Amino acid sequence: MKAIKTDKAPAAIGPYSQAIDSGCGLVFVSGQLPIDPSTGAFPEGGVKEQTRQSLLNASAILQAAGLGLSDVVKTTVFLADMGDFAAMNEVYASFFTEPFPARSAVAVKTLPKGALVEVECIAARG
């Protein structure tokens, strides 16, 4: 296993890696909060802006691993409010093309730092 790290995404805020390259062709990107790595804050706005930032963070980590969003095979989206699903989905759709990755989207009671959304993904090499 190899840890993946980049300054172009928020640093891990606990005992975990931004991502792990399994060495078996899969890269596991930890859940990305919508923290702008240049400011350390959430973007202004609501779930759309936060979804965009979470996906930009995941993309930056994938780039550090030599991959991109087109290599993502599975995502999990955590929402603080399932009522935000349509708005999240609108932004999410602008980041991925067919064949779209498999996805789960779940509502959770709360997210770290009061975020509205968090996105994790798994990407495959080759």
GROMACS .gro file of N, CA, C and O in nm:
model
  504
    1MET      N    1   0.084  -0.118   0.000
    1MET     CA    2   0.000   0.000   0.000
    1MET      C    3   0.089   0.125   0.000
    1MET      O    4   0.197   0.124   0.057
    2LYS      N    5   0.034   0.228  -0.063
    2LYS     CA    6   0.107   0.355  -0.068
    2LYS      C    7   0.009   0.469  -0.043
    2LYS      O    8  -0.097   0.476  -0.105
    3ALA      N    9   0.045   0.556   0.051
    3ALA     CA   10  -0.039   0.673   0.079
    3ALA      C   11  -0.022   0.775  -0.033
    3ALA      O   12   0.088   0.796  -0.083
    4ILE      N   13  -0.133   0.838  -0.069
    4ILE     CA   14  -0.133   0.945  -0.168
    4ILE      C   15  -0.159   1.075  -0.094
    4ILE      O   16  -0.250   1.082  -0.010
    5LYS      N   17  -0.081   1.178  -0.124
    5LYS     CA   18  -0.096   1.306  -0.055
    5LYS      C   19  -0.070   1.420  -0.152
    5LYS      O   20   0.020   1.412  -0.236
    6THR      N   21  -0.152   1.524  -0.141
    6THR     CA   22  -0.132   1.645  -0.220
    6THR      C   23  -0.173   1.767  -0.139
    6THR      O   24  -0.265   1.759  -0.057
    7ASP      N   25  -0.105   1.878  -0.163
    7ASP     CA   26  -0.142   2.005  -0.101
    7ASP      C   27  -0.258   2.072  -0.175
    7ASP      O   28  -0.308   2.174  -0.130
    8LYS      N   29  -0.300   2.014  -0.288
    8LYS     CA   30  -0.409   2.071  -0.368
    8LYS      C   31  -0.546   2.026  -0.318
    8LYS      O   32  -0.648   2.055  -0.380
    9ALA      N   33  -0.547   1.954  -0.208
    9ALA     CA   34  -0.670   1.911  -0.141
    9ALA      C   35  -0.646   1.929   0.009
    9ALA      O   36  -0.530   1.933   0.054
   10PRO      N   37  -0.751   1.938   0.087
   10PRO     CA   38  -0.733   1.956   0.232
   10PRO      C   39  -0.655   1.840   0.294
   10PRO      O   40  -0.672   1.726   0.254
   11ALA      N   41  -0.571   1.873   0.389
   11ALA     CA   42  -0.497   1.770   0.461
   11ALA      C   43  -0.594   1.687   0.543
   11ALA      O   44  -0.702   1.735   0.582
   12ALA      N   45  -0.558   1.565   0.568
   12ALA     CA   46  -0.638   1.478   0.654
   12ALA      C   47  -0.650   1.543   0.792
   12ALA      O   48  -0.552   1.597   0.845
   13ILE      N   49  -0.769   1.539   0.851
   13ILE     CA   50  -0.790   1.600   0.982
   13ILE      C   51  -0.797   1.494   1.092
   13ILE      O   52  -0.851   1.519   1.198
   14GLY      N   53  -0.743   1.379   1.064
   14GLY     CA   54  -0.743   1.271   1.162
   14GLY      C   55  -0.641   1.166   1.120
   14GLY      O   56  -0.561   1.188   1.029
   15PRO      N   57  -0.646   1.050   1.183
   15PRO     CA   58  -0.551   0.944   1.152
   15PRO      C   59  -0.591   0.864   1.028
   15PRO      O   60  -0.630   0.748   1.038
   16TYR      N   61  -0.588   0.930   0.913
   16TYR     CA   62  -0.618   0.864   0.786
   16TYR      C   63  -0.541   0.934   0.676
   16TYR      O   64  -0.487   1.043   0.695
   17SER      N   65  -0.534   0.871   0.560
   17SER     CA   66  -0.466   0.926   0.442
   17SER      C   67  -0.569   0.989   0.349
   17SER      O   68  -0.684   0.948   0.346
   18GLN      N   69  -0.526   1.088   0.270
   18GLN     CA   70  -0.614   1.143   0.169
   18GLN      C   71  -0.661   1.032   0.076
   18GLN      O   72  -0.776   1.029   0.034
   19ALA      N   73  -0.570   0.942   0.043
   19ALA     CA   74  -0.603   0.826  -0.040
   19ALA      C   75  -0.498   0.719  -0.018
   19ALA      O   76  -0.387   0.746   0.028
   20ILE      N   77  -0.534   0.598  -0.057
   20ILE     CA   78  -0.442   0.484  -0.051
   20ILE      C   79  -0.444   0.415  -0.187
   20ILE      O   80  -0.551   0.382  -0.240
   21ASP      N   81  -0.325   0.396  -0.243
   21ASP     CA   82  -0.309   0.312  -0.362
   21ASP      C   83  -0.288   0.171  -0.310
   21ASP      O   84  -0.191   0.144  -0.239
   22SER      N   85  -0.381   0.084  -0.343
   22SER     CA   86  -0.379  -0.051  -0.288
   22SER      C   87  -0.264  -0.136  -0.341
   22SER      O   88  -0.233  -0.240  -0.284
   23GLY      N   89  -0.205  -0.094  -0.453
   23GLY     CA   90  -0.103  -0.176  -0.517
   23GLY      C   91  -0.163  -0.287  -0.602
   23GLY      O   92  -0.092  -0.363  -0.665
   24CYS      N   93  -0.295  -0.297  -0.603
   24CYS     CA   94  -0.366  -0.397  -0.681
   24CYS      C   95  -0.455  -0.334  -0.787
   24CYS      O   96  -0.555  -0.393  -0.829
   25GLY      N   97  -0.419  -0.211  -0.825
   25GLY     CA   98  -0.494  -0.143  -0.929
   25GLY      C   99  -0.606  -0.053  -0.882
   25GLY      O  100  -0.672   0.011  -0.964
   26LEU      N  101  -0.630  -0.046  -0.753
   26LEU     CA  102  -0.737   0.039  -0.701
   26LEU      C  103  -0.680   0.149  -0.612
   26LEU      O  104  -0.587   0.126  -0.534
   27VAL      N  105  -0.740   0.268  -0.623
   27VAL     CA  106  -0.706   0.380  -0.537
   27VAL      C  107  -0.832   0.420  -0.462
   27VAL      O  108  -0.936   0.444  -0.522
   28PHE      N  109  -0.822   0.425  -0.330
   28PHE     CA  110  -0.934   0.457  -0.242
   28PHE      C  111  -0.915   0.599  -0.189
   28PHE      O  112  -0.821   0.625  -0.114
   29VAL      N  113  -1.004   0.689  -0.230
   29VAL     CA  114  -0.997   0.829  -0.186
   29VAL      C  115  -1.089   0.847  -0.067
   29VAL      O  116  -1.209   0.816  -0.074
   30SER      N  117  -1.033   0.896   0.042
   30SER     CA  118  -1.113   0.921   0.162
   30SER      C  119  -1.220   1.025   0.135
   30SER      O  120  -1.209   1.105   0.042
   31GLY      N  121  -1.323   1.024   0.218
   31GLY     CA  122  -1.431   1.121   0.204
   31GLY      C  123  -1.377   1.263   0.203
   31GLY      O  124  -1.299   1.299   0.291
   32GLN      N  125  -1.420   1.339   0.103
   32GLN     CA  126  -1.372   1.476   0.088
   32GLN      C  127  -1.480   1.575   0.128
   32GLN      O  128  -1.587   1.583   0.068
   33LEU      N  129  -1.449   1.649   0.233
   33LEU     CA  130  -1.535   1.760   0.272
   33LEU      C  131  -1.513   1.874   0.173
   33LEU      O  132  -1.410   1.879   0.105
   34PRO      N  133  -1.606   1.968   0.169
   34PRO     CA  134  -1.593   2.078   0.074
   34PRO      C  135  -1.505   2.191   0.125
   34PRO      O  136  -1.542   2.310   0.122
   35ILE      N  137  -1.387   2.157   0.171
   35ILE     CA  138  -1.293   2.257   0.222
   35ILE      C  139  -1.203   2.303   0.109
   35ILE      O  140  -1.138   2.222   0.043
   36ASP      N  141  -1.199   2.433   0.087
   36ASP     CA  142  -1.108   2.490  -0.013
   36ASP      C  143  -0.968   2.485   0.049
   36ASP      O  144  -0.944   2.547   0.153
   37PRO      N  145  -0.875   2.411  -0.012
   37PRO     CA  146  -0.742   2.397   0.049
   37PRO      C  147  -0.664   2.528   0.058
   37PRO      O  148  -0.575   2.541   0.141
   38SER      N  149  -0.700   2.628  -0.023
   38SER     CA  150  -0.628   2.756  -0.018
   38SER      C  151  -0.677   2.845   0.096
   38SER      O  152  -0.604   2.932   0.142
   39THR      N  153  -0.801   2.823   0.143
   39THR     CA  154  -0.855   2.908   0.249
   39THR      C  155  -0.883   2.832   0.377
   39THR      O  156  -0.896   2.892   0.483
   40GLY      N  157  -0.900   2.700   0.367
   40GLY     CA  158  -0.936   2.620   0.483
   40GLY      C  159  -1.083   2.633   0.521
   40GLY      O  160  -1.123   2.588   0.627
   41ALA      N  161  -1.162   2.695   0.433
   41ALA     CA  162  -1.303   2.718   0.462
   41ALA      C  163  -1.392   2.654   0.355
   41ALA      O  164  -1.345   2.621   0.246
   42PHE      N  165  -1.519   2.640   0.388
   42PHE     CA  166  -1.617   2.596   0.288
   42PHE      C  167  -1.640   2.710   0.189
   42PHE      O  168  -1.630   2.827   0.226
   43PRO      N  169  -1.675   2.677   0.066
   43PRO     CA  170  -1.709   2.783  -0.030
   43PRO      C  171  -1.840   2.852   0.009
   43PRO      O  172  -1.924   2.793   0.076
   44GLU      N  173  -1.854   2.976  -0.032
   44GLU     CA  174  -1.980   3.049  -0.010
   44GLU      C  175  -2.090   2.979  -0.089
   44GLU      O  176  -2.067   2.927  -0.198
   45GLY      N  177  -2.211   2.981  -0.037
   45GLY     CA  178  -2.324   2.921  -0.106
   45GLY      C  179  -2.378   2.802  -0.031
   45GLY      O  180  -2.366   2.793   0.091
   46GLY      N  181  -2.436   2.710  -0.107
   46GLY     CA  182  -2.501   2.594  -0.046
   46GLY      C  183  -2.444   2.463  -0.095
   46GLY      O  184  -2.325   2.451  -0.125
   47VAL      N  185  -2.531   2.366  -0.110
   47VAL     CA  186  -2.488   2.230  -0.142
   47VAL      C  187  -2.424   2.222  -0.281
   47VAL      O  188  -2.333   2.141  -0.302
   48LYS      N  189  -2.467   2.302  -0.375
   48LYS     CA  190  -2.405   2.298  -0.509
   48LYS      C  191  -2.258   2.337  -0.502
   48LYS      O  192  -2.171   2.268  -0.558
   49GLU      N  193  -2.230   2.446  -0.434
   49GLU     CA  194  -2.092   2.491  -0.422
   49GLU      C  195  -2.009   2.393  -0.341
   49GLU      O  196  -1.892   2.368  -0.372
   50GLN      N  197  -2.071   2.336  -0.238
   50GLN     CA  198  -1.998   2.238  -0.157
   50GLN      C  199  -1.972   2.109  -0.233
   50GLN      O  200  -1.864   2.050  -0.221
   51THR      N  201  -2.068   2.065  -0.313
   51THR     CA  202  -2.047   1.946  -0.395
   51THR      C  203  -1.933   1.968  -0.492
   51THR      O  204  -1.845   1.882  -0.508
   52ARG      N  205  -1.934   2.084  -0.557
   52ARG     CA  206  -1.827   2.117  -0.652
   52ARG      C  207  -1.691   2.110  -0.584
   52ARG      O  208  -1.597   2.050  -0.635
   53GLN      N  209  -1.678   2.170  -0.465
   53GLN     CA  210  -1.550   2.170  -0.396
   53GLN      C  211  -1.508   2.030  -0.353
   53GLN      O  212  -1.392   1.993  -0.366
   54SER      N  213  -1.603   1.951  -0.303
   54SER     CA  214  -1.569   1.813  -0.264
   54SER      C  215  -1.516   1.734  -0.383
   54SER      O  216  -1.417   1.660  -0.371
   55LEU      N  217  -1.578   1.752  -0.500
   55LEU     CA  218  -1.533   1.680  -0.619
   55LEU      C  219  -1.401   1.735  -0.673
   55LEU      O  220  -1.318   1.659  -0.723
   56LEU      N  221  -1.379   1.865  -0.660
   56LEU     CA  222  -1.248   1.921  -0.698
   56LEU      C  223  -1.139   1.864  -0.608
   56LEU      O  224  -1.029   1.833  -0.656
   57ASN      N  225  -1.168   1.849  -0.480
   57ASN     CA  226  -1.070   1.791  -0.387
   57ASN      C  227  -1.039   1.646  -0.424
   57ASN      O  228  -0.922   1.605  -0.428
   58ALA      N  229  -1.143   1.568  -0.452
   58ALA     CA  230  -1.123   1.429  -0.492
   58ALA      C  231  -1.043   1.422  -0.621
   58ALA      O  232  -0.951   1.340  -0.634
   59SER      N  233  -1.073   1.510  -0.715
   59SER     CA  234  -1.001   1.513  -0.842
   59SER      C  235  -0.853   1.544  -0.821
   59SER      O  236  -0.766   1.482  -0.884
   60ALA      N  237  -0.823   1.638  -0.734
   60ALA     CA  238  -0.682   1.674  -0.707
   60ALA      C  239  -0.606   1.556  -0.647
   60ALA      O  240  -0.490   1.531  -0.682
   61ILE      N  241  -0.671   1.482  -0.560
   61ILE     CA  242  -0.607   1.365  -0.500
   61ILE      C  243  -0.585   1.257  -0.605
   61ILE      O  244  -0.478   1.196  -0.611
   62LEU      N  245  -0.684   1.236  -0.689
   62LEU     CA  246  -0.667   1.138  -0.797
   62LEU      C  247  -0.554   1.179  -0.890
   62LEU      O  248  -0.475   1.094  -0.934
   63GLN      N  249  -0.542   1.307  -0.921
   63GLN     CA  250  -0.433   1.354  -1.007
   63GLN      C  251  -0.298   1.325  -0.943
   63GLN      O  252  -0.203   1.288  -1.011
   64ALA      N  253  -0.290   1.339  -0.811
   64ALA     CA  254  -0.164   1.309  -0.740
   64ALA      C  255  -0.130   1.161  -0.752
   64ALA      O  256  -0.013   1.123  -0.743
   65ALA      N  257  -0.231   1.078  -0.775
   65ALA     CA  258  -0.211   0.934  -0.792
   65ALA      C  259  -0.193   0.897  -0.939
   65ALA      O  260  -0.180   0.779  -0.973
   66GLY      N  261  -0.194   0.998  -1.028
   66GLY     CA  262  -0.180   0.970  -1.171
   66GLY      C  263  -0.309   0.926  -1.236
   66GLY      O  264  -0.307   0.862  -1.341
   67LEU      N  265  -0.422   0.960  -1.176
   67LEU     CA  266  -0.553   0.921  -1.226
   67LEU      C  267  -0.642   1.044  -1.240
   67LEU      O  268  -0.601   1.154  -1.206
   68GLY      N  269  -0.763   1.022  -1.288
   68GLY     CA  270  -0.859   1.130  -1.300
   68GLY      C  271  -0.998   1.081  -1.269
   68GLY      O  272  -1.019   0.961  -1.242
   69LEU      N  273  -1.094   1.170  -1.276
   69LEU     CA  274  -1.232   1.132  -1.248
   69LEU      C  275  -1.284   1.026  -1.346
   69LEU      O  276  -1.372   0.948  -1.311
   70SER      N  277  -1.228   1.022  -1.465
   70SER     CA  278  -1.271   0.920  -1.562
   70SER      C  279  -1.231   0.779  -1.519
   70SER      O  280  -1.280   0.681  -1.574
   71ASP      N  281  -1.143   0.769  -1.420
   71ASP     CA  282  -1.100   0.638  -1.368
   71ASP      C  283  -1.182   0.593  -1.248
   71ASP      O  284  -1.162   0.483  -1.197
   72VAL      N  285  -1.274   0.676  -1.204
   72VAL     CA  286  -1.355   0.644  -1.086
   72VAL      C  287  -1.458   0.537  -1.122
   72VAL      O  288  -1.531   0.551  -1.220
   73VAL      N  289  -1.461   0.432  -1.041
   73VAL     CA  290  -1.557   0.323  -1.063
   73VAL      C  291  -1.670   0.323  -0.960
   73VAL      O  292  -1.775   0.263  -0.983
   74LYS      N  293  -1.652   0.391  -0.847
   74LYS     CA  294  -1.754   0.392  -0.741
   74LYS      C  295  -1.740   0.518  -0.659
   74LYS      O  296  -1.628   0.558  -0.625
   75THR      N  297  -1.852   0.582  -0.631
   75THR     CA  298  -1.853   0.695  -0.539
   75THR      C  299  -1.957   0.670  -0.431
   75THR      O  300  -2.052   0.594  -0.449
   76THR      N  301  -1.935   0.734  -0.318
   76THR     CA  302  -2.035   0.740  -0.214
   76THR      C  303  -2.051   0.886  -0.178
   76THR      O  304  -1.953   0.955  -0.152
   77VAL      N  305  -2.176   0.932  -0.181
   77VAL     CA  306  -2.208   1.071  -0.148
   77VAL      C  307  -2.286   1.071  -0.018
   77VAL      O  308  -2.388   1.001  -0.006
   78PHE      N  309  -2.237   1.147   0.078
   78PHE     CA  310  -2.304   1.162   0.207
   78PHE      C  311  -2.367   1.300   0.210
   78PHE      O  312  -2.298   1.400   0.187
   79LEU      N  313  -2.496   1.306   0.236
   79LEU     CA  314  -2.568   1.433   0.242
   79LEU      C  315  -2.622   1.456   0.382
   79LEU      O  316  -2.675   1.363   0.445
   80ALA      N  317  -2.613   1.579   0.430
   80ALA     CA  318  -2.672   1.614   0.559
   80ALA      C  319  -2.824   1.620   0.547
   80ALA      O  320  -2.894   1.606   0.647
   81ASP      N  321  -2.874   1.641   0.425
   81ASP     CA  322  -3.018   1.652   0.403
   81ASP      C  323  -3.050   1.593   0.266
   81ASP      O  324  -3.005   1.645   0.164
   82MET      N  325  -3.128   1.485   0.262
   82MET     CA  326  -3.162   1.423   0.135
   82MET      C  327  -3.243   1.517   0.046
   82MET      O  328  -3.250   1.498  -0.075
   83GLY      N  329  -3.298   1.621   0.103
   83GLY     CA  330  -3.366   1.724   0.024
   83GLY      C  331  -3.271   1.797  -0.070
   83GLY      O  332  -3.315   1.862  -0.165
   84ASP      N  333  -3.140   1.784  -0.047
   84ASP     CA  334  -3.038   1.846  -0.133
   84ASP      C  335  -2.994   1.755  -0.247
   84ASP      O  336  -2.905   1.789  -0.324
   85PHE      N  337  -3.058   1.637  -0.258
   85PHE     CA  338  -3.013   1.539  -0.357
   85PHE      C  339  -3.014   1.595  -0.499
   85PHE      O  340  -2.916   1.580  -0.573
   86ALA      N  341  -3.121   1.658  -0.542
   86ALA     CA  342  -3.131   1.707  -0.681
   86ALA      C  343  -3.023   1.811  -0.710
   86ALA      O  344  -2.960   1.808  -0.816
   87ALA      N  345  -3.000   1.902  -0.617
   87ALA     CA  346  -2.898   2.006  -0.637
   87ALA      C  347  -2.759   1.943  -0.643
   87ALA      O  348  -2.676   1.979  -0.728
   88MET      N  349  -2.731   1.849  -0.552
   88MET     CA  350  -2.602   1.779  -0.554
   88MET      C  351  -2.587   1.705  -0.686
   88MET      O  352  -2.483   1.711  -0.751
   89ASN      N  353  -2.692   1.636  -0.728
   89ASN     CA  354  -2.686   1.554  -0.848
   89ASN      C  355  -2.659   1.638  -0.973
   89ASN      O  356  -2.588   1.594  -1.064
   90GLU      N  357  -2.713   1.758  -0.977
   90GLU     CA  358  -2.690   1.848  -1.091
   90GLU      C  359  -2.541   1.880  -1.106
   90GLU      O  360  -2.485   1.873  -1.215
   91VAL      N  361  -2.475   1.912  -0.996
   91VAL     CA  362  -2.332   1.942  -1.000
   91VAL      C  363  -2.253   1.814  -1.026
   91VAL      O  364  -2.161   1.813  -1.108
   92TYR      N  365  -2.287   1.708  -0.957
   92TYR     CA  366  -2.219   1.579  -0.973
   92TYR      C  367  -2.216   1.538  -1.120
   92TYR      O  368  -2.113   1.495  -1.171
   93ALA      N  369  -2.329   1.553  -1.189
   93ALA     CA  370  -2.340   1.513  -1.330
   93ALA      C  371  -2.245   1.590  -1.420
   93ALA      O  372  -2.205   1.541  -1.525
   94SER      N  373  -2.205   1.709  -1.379
   94SER     CA  374  -2.113   1.789  -1.461
   94SER      C  375  -1.968   1.743  -1.448
   94SER      O  376  -1.882   1.784  -1.525
   95PHE      N  377  -1.939   1.657  -1.351
   95PHE     CA  378  -1.803   1.609  -1.328
   95PHE      C  379  -1.775   1.473  -1.391
   95PHE      O  380  -1.660   1.435  -1.407
   96PHE      N  381  -1.880   1.397  -1.422
   96PHE     CA  382  -1.863   1.262  -1.472
   96PHE      C  383  -1.930   1.245  -1.608
   96PHE      O  384  -2.028   1.313  -1.638
   97THR      N  385  -1.875   1.153  -1.688
   97THR     CA  386  -1.933   1.120  -1.818
   97THR      C  387  -1.958   0.970  -1.822
   97THR      O  388  -1.908   0.895  -1.739
   98GLU      N  389  -2.035   0.927  -1.921
   98GLU     CA  390  -2.064   0.784  -1.936
   98GLU      C  391  -1.939   0.708  -1.975
   98GLU      O  392  -1.857   0.761  -2.049
   99PRO      N  393  -1.919   0.590  -1.927
   99PRO     CA  394  -2.006   0.522  -1.830
   99PRO      C  395  -1.985   0.583  -1.691
   99PRO      O  396  -1.870   0.596  -1.645
  100PHE      N  397  -2.095   0.623  -1.629
  100PHE     CA  398  -2.087   0.684  -1.497
  100PHE      C  399  -2.043   0.580  -1.394
  100PHE      O  400  -2.073   0.462  -1.407
  101PRO      N  401  -1.972   0.625  -1.290
  101PRO     CA  402  -1.935   0.531  -1.185
  101PRO      C  403  -2.059   0.482  -1.111
  101PRO      O  404  -2.163   0.550  -1.109
  102ALA      N  405  -2.048   0.366  -1.051
  102ALA     CA  406  -2.152   0.321  -0.959
  102ALA      C  407  -2.155   0.422  -0.844
  102ALA      O  408  -2.054   0.487  -0.814
  103ARG      N  409  -2.272   0.437  -0.780
  103ARG     CA  410  -2.281   0.539  -0.676
  103ARG      C  411  -2.383   0.499  -0.570
  103ARG      O  412  -2.487   0.441  -0.600
  104SER      N  413  -2.352   0.535  -0.449
  104SER     CA  414  -2.448   0.532  -0.339
  104SER      C  415  -2.460   0.675  -0.289
  104SER      O  416  -2.362   0.749  -0.286
  105ALA      N  417  -2.580   0.714  -0.251
  105ALA     CA  418  -2.602   0.846  -0.190
  105ALA      C  419  -2.689   0.824  -0.067
  105ALA      O  420  -2.797   0.764  -0.077
  106VAL      N  421  -2.640   0.867   0.046
  106VAL     CA  422  -2.711   0.845   0.171
  106VAL      C  423  -2.718   0.974   0.252
  106VAL      O  424  -2.630   1.059   0.243
  107ALA      N  425  -2.825   0.986   0.327
  107ALA     CA  426  -2.837   1.097   0.420
  107ALA      C  427  -2.781   1.052   0.555
  107ALA      O  428  -2.801   0.938   0.596
  108VAL      N  429  -2.708   1.141   0.618
  108VAL     CA  430  -2.650   1.112   0.749
  108VAL      C  431  -2.697   1.220   0.847
  108VAL      O  432  -2.739   1.328   0.806
  109LYS      N  433  -2.688   1.190   0.973
  109LYS     CA  434  -2.737   1.285   1.073
  109LYS      C  435  -2.656   1.414   1.070
  109LYS      O  436  -2.713   1.523   1.068
  110THR      N  437  -2.525   1.403   1.070
  110THR     CA  438  -2.437   1.519   1.062
  110THR      C  439  -2.309   1.480   0.991
  110THR      O  440  -2.272   1.362   0.987
  111LEU      N  441  -2.242   1.581   0.937
  111LEU     CA  442  -2.111   1.562   0.874
  111LEU      C  443  -2.009   1.647   0.949
  111LEU      O  444  -2.046   1.748   1.012
  112PRO      N  445  -1.880   1.610   0.943
  112PRO     CA  446  -1.778   1.689   1.011
  112PRO      C  447  -1.784   1.836   0.972
  112PRO      O  448  -1.811   1.870   0.856
  113LYS      N  449  -1.762   1.921   1.070
  113LYS     CA  450  -1.755   2.066   1.051
  113LYS      C  451  -1.886   2.127   1.001
  113LYS      O  452  -1.889   2.237   0.949
  114GLY      N  453  -1.995   2.050   1.008
  114GLY     CA  454  -2.124   2.102   0.963
  114GLY      C  455  -2.140   2.106   0.813
  114GLY      O  456  -2.227   2.178   0.761
  115ALA      N  457  -2.061   2.027   0.741
  115ALA     CA  458  -2.070   2.024   0.595
  115ALA      C  459  -2.207   1.974   0.551
  115ALA      O  460  -2.275   1.901   0.623
  116LEU      N  461  -2.245   2.014   0.430
  116LEU     CA  462  -2.371   1.968   0.371
  116LEU      C  463  -2.351   1.841   0.290
  116LEU      O  464  -2.446   1.767   0.264
  117VAL      N  465  -2.226   1.815   0.247
  117VAL     CA  466  -2.197   1.701   0.160
  117VAL      C  467  -2.053   1.654   0.184
  117VAL      O  468  -1.966   1.733   0.223
  118GLU      N  469  -2.031   1.527   0.159
  118GLU     CA  470  -1.898   1.467   0.162
  118GLU      C  471  -1.898   1.359   0.054
  118GLU      O  472  -1.998   1.288   0.036
  119VAL      N  473  -1.787   1.348  -0.021
  119VAL     CA  474  -1.779   1.252  -0.132
  119VAL      C  475  -1.653   1.169  -0.118
  119VAL      O  476  -1.544   1.224  -0.100
  120GLU      N  477  -1.669   1.038  -0.128
  120GLU     CA  478  -1.553   0.948  -0.134
  120GLU      C  479  -1.561   0.871  -0.264
  120GLU      O  480  -1.669   0.860  -0.325
  121CYS      N  481  -1.447   0.819  -0.309
  121CYS     CA  482  -1.450   0.744  -0.435
  121CYS      C  483  -1.341   0.637  -0.440
  121CYS      O  484  -1.246   0.641  -0.364
  122ILE      N  485  -1.362   0.546  -0.533
  122ILE     CA  486  -1.266   0.440  -0.563
  122ILE      C  487  -1.237   0.450  -0.712
  122ILE      O  488  -1.330   0.457  -0.794
  123ALA      N  489  -1.109   0.451  -0.746
  123ALA     CA  490  -1.069   0.458  -0.887
  123ALA      C  491  -0.986   0.335  -0.921
  123ALA      O  492  -0.922   0.274  -0.835
  124ALA      N  493  -0.989   0.299  -1.050
  124ALA     CA  494  -0.917   0.181  -1.097
  124ALA      C  495  -0.814   0.221  -1.202
  124ALA      O  496  -0.841   0.304  -1.288
  125ARG      N  497  -0.697   0.161  -1.192
  125ARG     CA  498  -0.593   0.180  -1.294
  125ARG      C  499  -0.619   0.084  -1.409
  125ARG      O  500  -0.647  -0.032  -1.387
  126GLY      N  501  -0.603   0.135  -1.531
  126GLY     CA  502  -0.614   0.050  -1.649
  126GLY      C  503  -0.753   0.013  -1.678
  126GLY      O  504  -0.797  -0.069  -1.745
   0.00000   0.00000   0.00000
